[in-house]
CSV table of C-alpha atoms in Angstrom, one decimal:
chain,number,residue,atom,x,y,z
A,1,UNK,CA,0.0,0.0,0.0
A,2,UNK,CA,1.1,3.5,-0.4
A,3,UNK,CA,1.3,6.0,2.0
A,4,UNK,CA,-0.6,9.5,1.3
A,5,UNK,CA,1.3,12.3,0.1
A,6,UNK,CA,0.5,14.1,3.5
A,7,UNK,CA,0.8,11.5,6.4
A,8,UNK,CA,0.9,12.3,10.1
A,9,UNK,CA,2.9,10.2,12.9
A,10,UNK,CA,1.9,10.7,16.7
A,11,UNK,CA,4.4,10.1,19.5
A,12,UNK,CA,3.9,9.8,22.6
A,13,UNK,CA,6.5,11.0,25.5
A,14,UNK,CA,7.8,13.4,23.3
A,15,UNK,CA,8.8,16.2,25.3
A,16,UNK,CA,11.3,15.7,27.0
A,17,UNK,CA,14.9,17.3,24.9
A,18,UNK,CA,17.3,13.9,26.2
A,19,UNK,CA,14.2,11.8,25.4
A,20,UNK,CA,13.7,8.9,22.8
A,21,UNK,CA,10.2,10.8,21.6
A,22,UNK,CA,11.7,14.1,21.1
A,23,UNK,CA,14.3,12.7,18.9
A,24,UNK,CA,12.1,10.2,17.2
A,25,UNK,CA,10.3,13.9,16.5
A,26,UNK,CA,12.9,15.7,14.9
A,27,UNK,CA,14.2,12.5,13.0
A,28,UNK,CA,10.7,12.0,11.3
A,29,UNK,CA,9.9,15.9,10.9
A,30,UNK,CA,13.0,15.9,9.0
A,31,UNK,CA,12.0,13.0,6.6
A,32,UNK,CA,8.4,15.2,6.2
A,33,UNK,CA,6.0,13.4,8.6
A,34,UNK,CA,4.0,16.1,10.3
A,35,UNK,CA,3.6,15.2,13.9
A,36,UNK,CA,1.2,14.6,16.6
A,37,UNK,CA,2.9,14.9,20.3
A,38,UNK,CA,1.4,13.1,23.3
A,39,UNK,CA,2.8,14.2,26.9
A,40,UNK,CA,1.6,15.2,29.9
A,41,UNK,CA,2.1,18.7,29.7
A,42,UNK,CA,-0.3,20.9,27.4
A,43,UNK,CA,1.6,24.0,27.3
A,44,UNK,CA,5.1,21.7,26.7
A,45,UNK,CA,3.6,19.6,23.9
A,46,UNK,CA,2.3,22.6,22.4
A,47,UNK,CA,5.7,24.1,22.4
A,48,UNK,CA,7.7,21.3,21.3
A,49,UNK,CA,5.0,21.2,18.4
A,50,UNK,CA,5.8,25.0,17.6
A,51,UNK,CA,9.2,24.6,17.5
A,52,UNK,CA,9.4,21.6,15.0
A,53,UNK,CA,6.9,23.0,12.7
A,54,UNK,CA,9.4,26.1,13.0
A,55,UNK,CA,12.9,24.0,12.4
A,56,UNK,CA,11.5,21.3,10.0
A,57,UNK,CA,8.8,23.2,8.2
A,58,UNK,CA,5.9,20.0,8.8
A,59,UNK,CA,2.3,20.4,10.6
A,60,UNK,CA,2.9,19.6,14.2
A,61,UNK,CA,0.4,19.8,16.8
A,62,UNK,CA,0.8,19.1,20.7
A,63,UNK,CA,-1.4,18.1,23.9
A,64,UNK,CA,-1.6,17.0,27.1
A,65,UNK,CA,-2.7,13.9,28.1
A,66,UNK,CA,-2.1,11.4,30.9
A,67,UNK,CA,-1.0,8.2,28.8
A,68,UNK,CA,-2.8,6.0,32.0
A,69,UNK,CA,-5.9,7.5,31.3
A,70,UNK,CA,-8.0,6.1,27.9
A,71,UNK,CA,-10.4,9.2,28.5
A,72,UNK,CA,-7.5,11.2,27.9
A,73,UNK,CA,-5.4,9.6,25.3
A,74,UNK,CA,-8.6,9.1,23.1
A,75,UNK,CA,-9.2,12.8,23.3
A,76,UNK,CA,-5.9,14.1,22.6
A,77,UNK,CA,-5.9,11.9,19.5
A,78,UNK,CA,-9.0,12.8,18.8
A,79,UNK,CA,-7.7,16.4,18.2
A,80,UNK,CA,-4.8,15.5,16.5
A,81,UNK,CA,-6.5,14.0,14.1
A,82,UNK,CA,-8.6,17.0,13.5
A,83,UNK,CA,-5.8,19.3,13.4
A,84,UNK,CA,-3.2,17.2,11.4
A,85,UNK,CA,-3.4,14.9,7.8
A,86,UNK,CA,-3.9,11.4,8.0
A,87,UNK,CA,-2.9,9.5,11.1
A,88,UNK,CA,-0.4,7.0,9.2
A,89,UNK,CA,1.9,6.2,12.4
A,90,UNK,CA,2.4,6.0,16.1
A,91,UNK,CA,5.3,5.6,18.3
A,92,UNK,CA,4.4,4.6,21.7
A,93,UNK,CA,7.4,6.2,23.4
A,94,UNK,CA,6.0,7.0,26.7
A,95,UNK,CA,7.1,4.9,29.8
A,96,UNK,CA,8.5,5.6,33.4
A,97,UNK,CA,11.1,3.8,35.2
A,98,UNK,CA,11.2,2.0,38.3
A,99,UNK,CA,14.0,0.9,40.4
A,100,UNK,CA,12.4,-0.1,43.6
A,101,UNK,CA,13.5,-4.3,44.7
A,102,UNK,CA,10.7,-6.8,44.8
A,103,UNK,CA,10.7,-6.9,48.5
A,104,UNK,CA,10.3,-3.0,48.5
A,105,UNK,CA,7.3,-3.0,45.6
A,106,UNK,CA,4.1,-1.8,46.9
A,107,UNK,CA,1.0,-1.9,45.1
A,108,UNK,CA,0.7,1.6,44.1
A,109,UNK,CA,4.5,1.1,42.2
A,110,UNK,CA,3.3,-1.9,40.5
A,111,UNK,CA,-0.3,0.2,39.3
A,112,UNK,CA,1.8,3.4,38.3
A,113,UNK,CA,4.4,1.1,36.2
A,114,UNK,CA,1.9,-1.3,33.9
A,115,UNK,CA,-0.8,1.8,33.5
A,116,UNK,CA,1.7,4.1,31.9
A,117,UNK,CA,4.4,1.5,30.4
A,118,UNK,CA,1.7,-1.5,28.9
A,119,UNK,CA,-1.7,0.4,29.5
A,120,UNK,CA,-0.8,3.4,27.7
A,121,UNK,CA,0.5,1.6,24.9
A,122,UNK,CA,-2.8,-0.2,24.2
A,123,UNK,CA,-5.0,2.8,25.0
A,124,UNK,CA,-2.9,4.8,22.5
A,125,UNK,CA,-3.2,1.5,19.5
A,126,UNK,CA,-6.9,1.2,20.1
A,127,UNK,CA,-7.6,4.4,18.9
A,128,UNK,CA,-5.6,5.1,16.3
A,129,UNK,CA,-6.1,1.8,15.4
A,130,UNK,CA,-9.5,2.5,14.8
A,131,UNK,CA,-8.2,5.4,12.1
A,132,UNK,CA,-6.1,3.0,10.6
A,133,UNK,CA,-8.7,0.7,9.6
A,134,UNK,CA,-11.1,2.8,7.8
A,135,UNK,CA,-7.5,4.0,6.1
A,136,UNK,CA,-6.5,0.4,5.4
A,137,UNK,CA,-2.9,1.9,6.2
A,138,UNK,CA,-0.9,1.9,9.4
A,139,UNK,CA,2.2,1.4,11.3
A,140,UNK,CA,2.5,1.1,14.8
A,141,UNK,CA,5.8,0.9,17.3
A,142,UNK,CA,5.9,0.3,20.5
A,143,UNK,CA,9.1,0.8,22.6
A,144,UNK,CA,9.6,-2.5,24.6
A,145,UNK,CA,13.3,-3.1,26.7
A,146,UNK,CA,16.0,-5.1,26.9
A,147,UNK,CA,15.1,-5.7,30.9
A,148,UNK,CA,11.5,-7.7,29.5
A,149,UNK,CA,14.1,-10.0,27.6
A,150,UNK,CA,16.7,-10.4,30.4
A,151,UNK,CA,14.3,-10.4,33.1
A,152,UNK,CA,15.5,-7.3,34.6
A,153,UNK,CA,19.4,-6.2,35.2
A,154,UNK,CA,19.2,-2.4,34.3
A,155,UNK,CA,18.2,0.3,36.4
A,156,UNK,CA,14.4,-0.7,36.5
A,157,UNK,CA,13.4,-3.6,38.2
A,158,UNK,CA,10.1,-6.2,38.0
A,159,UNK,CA,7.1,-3.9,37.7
A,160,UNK,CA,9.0,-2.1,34.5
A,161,UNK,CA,10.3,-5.9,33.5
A,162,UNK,CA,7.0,-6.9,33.1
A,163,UNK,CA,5.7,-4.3,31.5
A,164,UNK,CA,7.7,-4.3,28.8
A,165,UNK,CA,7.4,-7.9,28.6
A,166,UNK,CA,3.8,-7.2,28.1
A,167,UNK,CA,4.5,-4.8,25.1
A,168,UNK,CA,6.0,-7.6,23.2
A,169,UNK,CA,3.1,-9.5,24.0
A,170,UNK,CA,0.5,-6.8,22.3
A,171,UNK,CA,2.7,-6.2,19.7
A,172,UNK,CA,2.5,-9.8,19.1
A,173,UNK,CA,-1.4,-9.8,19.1
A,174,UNK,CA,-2.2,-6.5,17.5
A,175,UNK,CA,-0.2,-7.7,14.6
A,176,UNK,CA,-1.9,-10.7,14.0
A,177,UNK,CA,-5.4,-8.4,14.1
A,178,UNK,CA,-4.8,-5.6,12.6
A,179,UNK,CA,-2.8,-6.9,9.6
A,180,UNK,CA,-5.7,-8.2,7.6
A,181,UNK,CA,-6.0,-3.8,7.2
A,182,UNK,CA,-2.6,-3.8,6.3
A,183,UNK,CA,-1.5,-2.5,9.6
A,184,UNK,CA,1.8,-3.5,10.9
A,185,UNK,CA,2.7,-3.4,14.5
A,186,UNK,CA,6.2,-3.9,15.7
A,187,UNK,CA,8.2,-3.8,18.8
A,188,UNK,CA,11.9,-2.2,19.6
A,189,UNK,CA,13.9,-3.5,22.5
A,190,UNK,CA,16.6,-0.9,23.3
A,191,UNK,CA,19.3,-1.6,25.4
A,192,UNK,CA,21.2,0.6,27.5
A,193,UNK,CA,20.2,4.3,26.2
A,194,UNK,CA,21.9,7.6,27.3
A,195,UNK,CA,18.3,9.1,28.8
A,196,UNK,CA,17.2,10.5,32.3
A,197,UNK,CA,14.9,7.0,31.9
A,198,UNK,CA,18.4,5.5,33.1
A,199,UNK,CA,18.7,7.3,36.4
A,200,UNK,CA,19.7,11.0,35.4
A,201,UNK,CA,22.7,11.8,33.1
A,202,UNK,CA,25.2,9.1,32.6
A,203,UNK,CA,28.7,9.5,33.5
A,204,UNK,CA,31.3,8.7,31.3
A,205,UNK,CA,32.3,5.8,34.1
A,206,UNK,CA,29.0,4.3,33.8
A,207,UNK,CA,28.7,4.3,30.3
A,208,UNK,CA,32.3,2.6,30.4
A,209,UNK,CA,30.8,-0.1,32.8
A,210,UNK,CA,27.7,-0.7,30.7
A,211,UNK,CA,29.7,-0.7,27.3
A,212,UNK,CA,31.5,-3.8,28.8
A,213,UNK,CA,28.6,-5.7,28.4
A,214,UNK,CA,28.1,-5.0,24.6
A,215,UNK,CA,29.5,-6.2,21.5
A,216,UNK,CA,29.7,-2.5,20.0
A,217,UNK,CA,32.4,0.5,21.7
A,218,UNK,CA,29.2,2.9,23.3
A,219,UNK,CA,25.7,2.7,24.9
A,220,UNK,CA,23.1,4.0,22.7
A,221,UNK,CA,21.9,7.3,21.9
A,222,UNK,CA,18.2,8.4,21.5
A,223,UNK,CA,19.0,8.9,17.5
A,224,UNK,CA,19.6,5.4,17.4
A,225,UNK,CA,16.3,4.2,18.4
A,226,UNK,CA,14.6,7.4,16.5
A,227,UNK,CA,16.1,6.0,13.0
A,228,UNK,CA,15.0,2.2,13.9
A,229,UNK,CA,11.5,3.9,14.1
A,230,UNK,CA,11.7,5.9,11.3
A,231,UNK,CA,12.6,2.2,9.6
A,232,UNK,CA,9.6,0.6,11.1
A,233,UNK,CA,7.2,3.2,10.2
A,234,UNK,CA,8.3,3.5,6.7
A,235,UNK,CA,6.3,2.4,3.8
A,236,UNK,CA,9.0,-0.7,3.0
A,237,UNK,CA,8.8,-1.3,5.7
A,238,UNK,CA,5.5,-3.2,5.3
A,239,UNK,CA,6.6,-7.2,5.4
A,240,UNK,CA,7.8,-6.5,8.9
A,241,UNK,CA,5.2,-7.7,11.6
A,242,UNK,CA,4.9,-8.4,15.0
A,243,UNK,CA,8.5,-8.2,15.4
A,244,UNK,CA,11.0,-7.3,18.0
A,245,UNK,CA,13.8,-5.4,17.2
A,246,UNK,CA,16.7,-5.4,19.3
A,247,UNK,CA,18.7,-1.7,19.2
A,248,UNK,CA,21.3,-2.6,22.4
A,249,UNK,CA,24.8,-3.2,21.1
A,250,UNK,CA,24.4,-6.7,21.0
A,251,UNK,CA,23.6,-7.4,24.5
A,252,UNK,CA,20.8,-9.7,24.3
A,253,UNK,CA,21.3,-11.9,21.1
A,254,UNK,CA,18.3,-14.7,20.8
């Protein structure tokens, strides 16, 4: 299938300037998707949105919305639609992390963790999945982890684990019932990612430490994951489904 001339991508968790979604942004405004952004803040999303129509010369619209809340996503998405071209793609980027130890979990950390990390991610695919399939066109990513694979071992701990676990999962199943609309819907597991999702800033000893687990010389950067979107949502991209795509420097080879 071919994509329209004008075609829109919406990602979520896009705020943020050290972010996966604010790169994943830039790197698709610069290949001429216009852009929907999905974040908590209103006023921020709108922003963000100014300045990439500004820098890249696309359509970009912002707003807030509270991933863990359908009401709320299905509203914001709602007006993106309105206020953008065709819904063609969506990066589910949004997710927190959580470090807390098993012993330590409490119910409210396990609630927060799979409502905004695997709730989110299906509230978000359900309705634009619904555009999709009047369109007959779609691509969907969701941003999974190397810690759903390993069972852990990075900064976050079970709740996030799971969660992303979960993601794979979906992605799994969404592919297999959205594809008869010629929807694809595929995963990315990214390893160890220089992001405030990995406790704040890394130093250079850290990344040293975590580099000795990888078969590459560097932990990743937020542009690597934004180009293996920008791959995934691409119109050759369309024989790809329900797929998991590793982006971690080698660290979890299956």
């Amino acid at each position: 299938m071919t994509f329209p001339a004008e075609r829109t991508a919406i990602v979520t968790g896009a705020v943020s300037e050290r972010g996966i979604g604010r790169a994943t942004v830039n790197y698709l405004a610069a290949q001429g998707w216009n852009i929907g952004i999905i974040d908590l803040d209103d006023a921020a999303c709108k922003a963000a949105a100014k300045e990439v129509a500004a820098e890249f010369g696309v359509k970009a619209h912002g707003v807030g919305a509270n991933v863990a809340s359908e009401a709320e996503v299905r509203a914001a998405i709602d007006e993106l639609e309105a206020e953008l071209p065709q819904i063609v793609a969506l990066a589910n980027v949004a997710g927190v992390s959580s470090p807390i130890g098993y012993l330590e979990l409490e119910p409210a950390e396990w609630d927060r963790v799979l409502n905004i990390n695997l709730n989110g991610v299906h509230y978000a695919t359900r309705r634009v999945a619904e555009s999709m399939v009047k369109n007959k066109i779609g691509r969907i990513v969701n941003i999974s982890s190397v810690s759903a694979q390993r069972g852990g071992g990075t900064f976050s701990k079970t709740p996030y684990s799971v969660a992303k676990a979960g993601v794979i999962g979906l992605t799994r199943a969404t592919a297999r019932e959205l594809g008869p609309y010629d929807i694809t819907v595929n995963a990315i597991s990214p390893g160890p990612i220089d992001t405030d999702i990995m406790g704040g800033t890394l130093s250079e000893e850290r990344k040293a430490e975590l580099t000795q687990d990888l078969v590459v010389n560097r932990v990743g950067s937020t542009r690597d994951i934004a180009a293996a979107i920008a791959f995934l949502i691409s119109e050759d991209s369309g024989y790809i489904s329900g797929q998991t795509l590793n982006v971690d420097g080698g660290l979890y080879m299956h």
